[in-house]
CSV table of C-alpha atoms in Angstrom, one decimal:
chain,number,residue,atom,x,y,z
A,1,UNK,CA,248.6,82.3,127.3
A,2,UNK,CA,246.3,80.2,125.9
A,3,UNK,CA,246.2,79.1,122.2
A,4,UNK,CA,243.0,80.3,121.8
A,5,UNK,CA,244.2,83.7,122.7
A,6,UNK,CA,246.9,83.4,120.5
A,7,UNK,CA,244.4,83.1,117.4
A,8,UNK,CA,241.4,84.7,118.9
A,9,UNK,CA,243.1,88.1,118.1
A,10,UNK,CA,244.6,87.0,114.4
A,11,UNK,CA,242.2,87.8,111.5
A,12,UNK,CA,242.3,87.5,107.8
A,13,UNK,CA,245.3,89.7,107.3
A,14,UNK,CA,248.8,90.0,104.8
A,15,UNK,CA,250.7,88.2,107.6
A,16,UNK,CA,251.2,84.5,107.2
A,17,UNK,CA,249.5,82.1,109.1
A,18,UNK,CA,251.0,81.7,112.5
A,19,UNK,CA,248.7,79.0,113.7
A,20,UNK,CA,250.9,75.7,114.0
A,21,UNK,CA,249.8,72.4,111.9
A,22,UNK,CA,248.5,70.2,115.0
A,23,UNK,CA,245.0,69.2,116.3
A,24,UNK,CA,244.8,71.1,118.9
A,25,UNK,CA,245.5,74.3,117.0
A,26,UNK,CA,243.3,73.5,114.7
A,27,UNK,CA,240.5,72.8,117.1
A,28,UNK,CA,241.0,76.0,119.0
A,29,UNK,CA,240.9,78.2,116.2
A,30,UNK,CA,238.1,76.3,115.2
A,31,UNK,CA,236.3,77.1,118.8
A,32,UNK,CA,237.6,81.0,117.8
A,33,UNK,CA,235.8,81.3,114.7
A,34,UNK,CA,232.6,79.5,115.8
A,35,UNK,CA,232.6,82.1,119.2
A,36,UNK,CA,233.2,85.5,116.7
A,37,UNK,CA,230.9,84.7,113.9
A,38,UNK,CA,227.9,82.7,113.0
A,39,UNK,CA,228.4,80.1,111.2
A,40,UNK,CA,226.1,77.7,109.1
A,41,UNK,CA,227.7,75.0,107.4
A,42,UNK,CA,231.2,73.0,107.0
A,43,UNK,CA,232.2,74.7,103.9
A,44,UNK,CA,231.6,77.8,105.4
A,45,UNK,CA,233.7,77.2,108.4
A,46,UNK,CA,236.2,75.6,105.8
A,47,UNK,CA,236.4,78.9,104.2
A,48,UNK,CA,236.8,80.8,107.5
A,49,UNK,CA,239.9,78.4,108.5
A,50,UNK,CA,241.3,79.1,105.0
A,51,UNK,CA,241.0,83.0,105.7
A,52,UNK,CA,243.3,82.4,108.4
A,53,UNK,CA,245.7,80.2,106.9
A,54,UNK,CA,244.4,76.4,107.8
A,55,UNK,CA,243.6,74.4,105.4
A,56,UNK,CA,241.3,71.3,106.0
A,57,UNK,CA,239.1,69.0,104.6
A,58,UNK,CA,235.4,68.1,105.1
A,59,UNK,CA,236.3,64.6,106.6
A,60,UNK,CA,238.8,66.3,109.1
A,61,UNK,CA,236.6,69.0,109.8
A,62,UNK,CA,233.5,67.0,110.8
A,63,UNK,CA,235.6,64.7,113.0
A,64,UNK,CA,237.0,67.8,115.0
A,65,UNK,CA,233.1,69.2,115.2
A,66,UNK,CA,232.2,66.1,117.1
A,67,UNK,CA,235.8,65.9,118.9
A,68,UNK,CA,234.8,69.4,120.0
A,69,UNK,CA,230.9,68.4,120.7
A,70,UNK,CA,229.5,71.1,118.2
A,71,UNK,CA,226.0,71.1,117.3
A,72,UNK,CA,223.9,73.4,115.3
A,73,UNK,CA,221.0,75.7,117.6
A,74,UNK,CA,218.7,78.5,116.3
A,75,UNK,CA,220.2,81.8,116.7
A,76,UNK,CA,217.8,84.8,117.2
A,77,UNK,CA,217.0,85.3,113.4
A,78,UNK,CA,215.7,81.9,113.4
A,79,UNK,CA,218.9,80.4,111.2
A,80,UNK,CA,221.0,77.3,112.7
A,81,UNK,CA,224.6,77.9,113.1
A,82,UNK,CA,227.3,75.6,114.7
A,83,UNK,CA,227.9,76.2,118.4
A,84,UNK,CA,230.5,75.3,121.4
A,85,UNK,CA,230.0,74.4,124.7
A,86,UNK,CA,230.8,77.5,126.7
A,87,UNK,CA,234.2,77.9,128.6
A,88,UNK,CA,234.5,76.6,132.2
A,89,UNK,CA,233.0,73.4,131.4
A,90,UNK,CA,229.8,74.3,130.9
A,91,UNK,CA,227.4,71.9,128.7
A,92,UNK,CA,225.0,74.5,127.4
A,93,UNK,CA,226.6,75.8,123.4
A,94,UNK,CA,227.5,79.3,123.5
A,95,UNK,CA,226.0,81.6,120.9
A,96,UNK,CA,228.5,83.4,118.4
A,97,UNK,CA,228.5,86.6,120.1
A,98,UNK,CA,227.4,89.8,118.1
A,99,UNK,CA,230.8,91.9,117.6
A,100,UNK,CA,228.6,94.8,119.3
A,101,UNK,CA,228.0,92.9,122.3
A,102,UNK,CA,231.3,91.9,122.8
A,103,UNK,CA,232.8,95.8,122.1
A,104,UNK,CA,230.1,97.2,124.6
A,105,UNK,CA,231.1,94.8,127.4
A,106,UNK,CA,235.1,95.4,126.7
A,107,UNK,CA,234.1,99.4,126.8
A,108,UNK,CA,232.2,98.9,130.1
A,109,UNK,CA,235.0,96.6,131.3
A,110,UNK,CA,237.2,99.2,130.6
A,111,UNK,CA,235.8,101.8,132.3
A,112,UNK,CA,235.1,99.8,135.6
A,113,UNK,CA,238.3,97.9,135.7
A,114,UNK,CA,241.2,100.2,133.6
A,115,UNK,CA,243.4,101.9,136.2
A,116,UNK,CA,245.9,102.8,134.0
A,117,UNK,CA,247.6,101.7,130.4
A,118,UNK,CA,251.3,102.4,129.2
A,119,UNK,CA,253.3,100.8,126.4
A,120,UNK,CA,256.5,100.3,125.0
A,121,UNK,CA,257.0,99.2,121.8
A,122,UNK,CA,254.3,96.6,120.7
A,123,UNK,CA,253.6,95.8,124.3
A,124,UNK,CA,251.0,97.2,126.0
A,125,UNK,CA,250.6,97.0,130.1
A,126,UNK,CA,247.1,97.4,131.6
A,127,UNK,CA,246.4,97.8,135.7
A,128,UNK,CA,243.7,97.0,136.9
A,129,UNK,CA,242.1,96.6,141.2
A,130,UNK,CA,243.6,93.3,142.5
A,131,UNK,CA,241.9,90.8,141.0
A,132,UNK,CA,241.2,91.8,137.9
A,133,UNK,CA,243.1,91.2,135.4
A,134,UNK,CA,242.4,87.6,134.3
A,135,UNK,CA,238.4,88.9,134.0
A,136,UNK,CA,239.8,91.8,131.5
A,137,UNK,CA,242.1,90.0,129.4
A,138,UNK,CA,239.6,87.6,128.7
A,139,UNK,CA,236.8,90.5,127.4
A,140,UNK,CA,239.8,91.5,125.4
A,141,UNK,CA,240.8,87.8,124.0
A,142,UNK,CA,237.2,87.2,123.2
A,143,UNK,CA,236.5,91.3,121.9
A,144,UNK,CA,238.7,89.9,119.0
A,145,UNK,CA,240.5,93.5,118.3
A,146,UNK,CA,242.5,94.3,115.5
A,147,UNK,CA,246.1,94.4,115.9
A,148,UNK,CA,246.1,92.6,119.5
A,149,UNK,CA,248.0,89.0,119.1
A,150,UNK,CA,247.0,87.9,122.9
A,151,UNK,CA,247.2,88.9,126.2
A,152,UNK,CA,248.8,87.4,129.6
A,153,UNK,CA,247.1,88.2,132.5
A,154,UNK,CA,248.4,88.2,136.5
A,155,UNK,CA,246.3,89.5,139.4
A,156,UNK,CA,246.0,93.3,138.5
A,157,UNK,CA,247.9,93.3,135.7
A,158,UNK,CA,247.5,92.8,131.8
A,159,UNK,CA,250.4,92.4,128.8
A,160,UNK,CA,248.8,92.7,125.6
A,161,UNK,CA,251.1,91.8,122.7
A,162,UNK,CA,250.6,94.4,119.8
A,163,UNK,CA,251.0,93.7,116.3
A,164,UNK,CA,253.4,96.0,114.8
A,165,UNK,CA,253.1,99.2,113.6
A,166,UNK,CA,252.2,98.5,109.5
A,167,UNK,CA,253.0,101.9,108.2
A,168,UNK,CA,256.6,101.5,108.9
A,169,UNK,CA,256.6,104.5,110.4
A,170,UNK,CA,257.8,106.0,114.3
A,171,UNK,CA,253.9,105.1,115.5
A,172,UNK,CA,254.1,102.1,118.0
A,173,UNK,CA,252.0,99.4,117.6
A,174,UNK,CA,251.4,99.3,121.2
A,175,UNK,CA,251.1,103.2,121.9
A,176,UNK,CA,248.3,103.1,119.7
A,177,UNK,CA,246.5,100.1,121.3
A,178,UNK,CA,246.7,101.7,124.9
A,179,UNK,CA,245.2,104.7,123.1
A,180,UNK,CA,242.4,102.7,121.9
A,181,UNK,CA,241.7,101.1,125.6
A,182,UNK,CA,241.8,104.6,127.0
A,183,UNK,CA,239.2,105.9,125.0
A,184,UNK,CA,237.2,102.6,125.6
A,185,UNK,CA,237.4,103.5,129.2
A,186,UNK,CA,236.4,107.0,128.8
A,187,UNK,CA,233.3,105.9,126.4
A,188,UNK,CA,232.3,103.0,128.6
C-alpha cells in the first residue's frame, strides 16, 4: 500500500494525525488534497494540510509545489487551481476530480467488477474477476470514502482497512463498509 492510499482515505477528523513528519509524506498528501479538491492558492492548501494534521510553511510549501511539478490550469468555471501530473507518468496535470464523478465511477465499478464483499472486524475483503482488483482499489483510494484508511489490492481480491466503529458500540467498522459497497453495486 501506497502512502498515498494511506492518506487519500483520512480526512479532517477527531483522530490525530497519522501522516509521519517526512517529505515524502508530506508531498503525497499534498498530491491527495490537490486530486480531491480544487485548490487556489498556498494558504489555502496550507490550511488543507493543517486540517489533516501537517503543518507547513509557505517557503516549504512552494518548494514541494515545484518538487512535485504543480502548476495552476483553468478548471471548468474559469478559476485557476493548482494541479498534478496524472499517475503513471503522464505529463498532462490532472484536474481535481468532482466528488460526484469520482462516487459515480466507484458505483459503476462496483457494479461491473464486485463479486462478492465480507468483513471481519474493521477489515473488509472484496472479490472481484481475475484481474481486477488493482483497477478497483484504486477507484476506491481515489473515491476518498469516509471511514476507509486504504486498501491492498492482489489479482481478484481487495482488503480494505476500516476505521473503527466510533459509536463504541457491537457495529463493525468493516461490516458497515461492505454494506456500503453492496449497495454501490446494486445502485451502479
Amino acid at each position: 500500500m501506497s502512502i498515498d492510499s494511506a492518506v487519500a482515505g483520512q480526512g479532517p477528523s477527531s483522530t490525530p494525525s497519522t501522516v509521519p513528519p517526512t517529505k515524502a509524506a508530506r508531498h503525497a498528501l499534498i498530491t491527495s488534497v490537490l486530486v480531491r479538491q480544487p485548490v487556489h492558492s498556498q494558504s489555502e492548501l496550507a490550511d488543507a494540510l493543517a486540517q489533516e494534521g501537517v503543518s507547513v510553511t509557505q517557503a516549504t510549501l512552494s518548494r514541494d509545489l515545484v518538487e512535485l511539478r504543480a502548476v495552476k490550469i483553468r478548471t471548468a468555471g474559469g478559476a485557476l487551481a493548482y494541479a498534478v501530473p496524472a499517475e503513471g507518468g503522464s505529463r498532462t496535470p490532472a484536474h481535481a476530480a468532482d466528488a460526484e464523478v469520482l462516487a459515480a465511477r466507484l458505483a459503476r465499478l462496483c457494479a461491473e467488477l464486485l463479486v462478492t464483499a465480507d468483513a471481519s472486524g474493521n477489515l473488509v475483503v472484496l472479490r472481484t474477476p481475475p484481474g481486477a482488483a488493482q483497477f478497483l482499489a484504486s477507484a476506491i483510494d481515489h473515491s476518498v470514502l469516509t471511514g476507509v484508511l486504504g486498501t491492498i489490492a492482489g489479482d481478484d481480491t481487495v482488503l480494505v482497512i476500516a476505521r473503527e466503529a466510533e459509536d463504541g458500540g457491537t457495529a463493525s467498522g468493516g461490516a458497515a463498509v461492505a454494506a456500503r459497497f453492496l449497495a454501490l453495486a446494486a445502485e451502479g
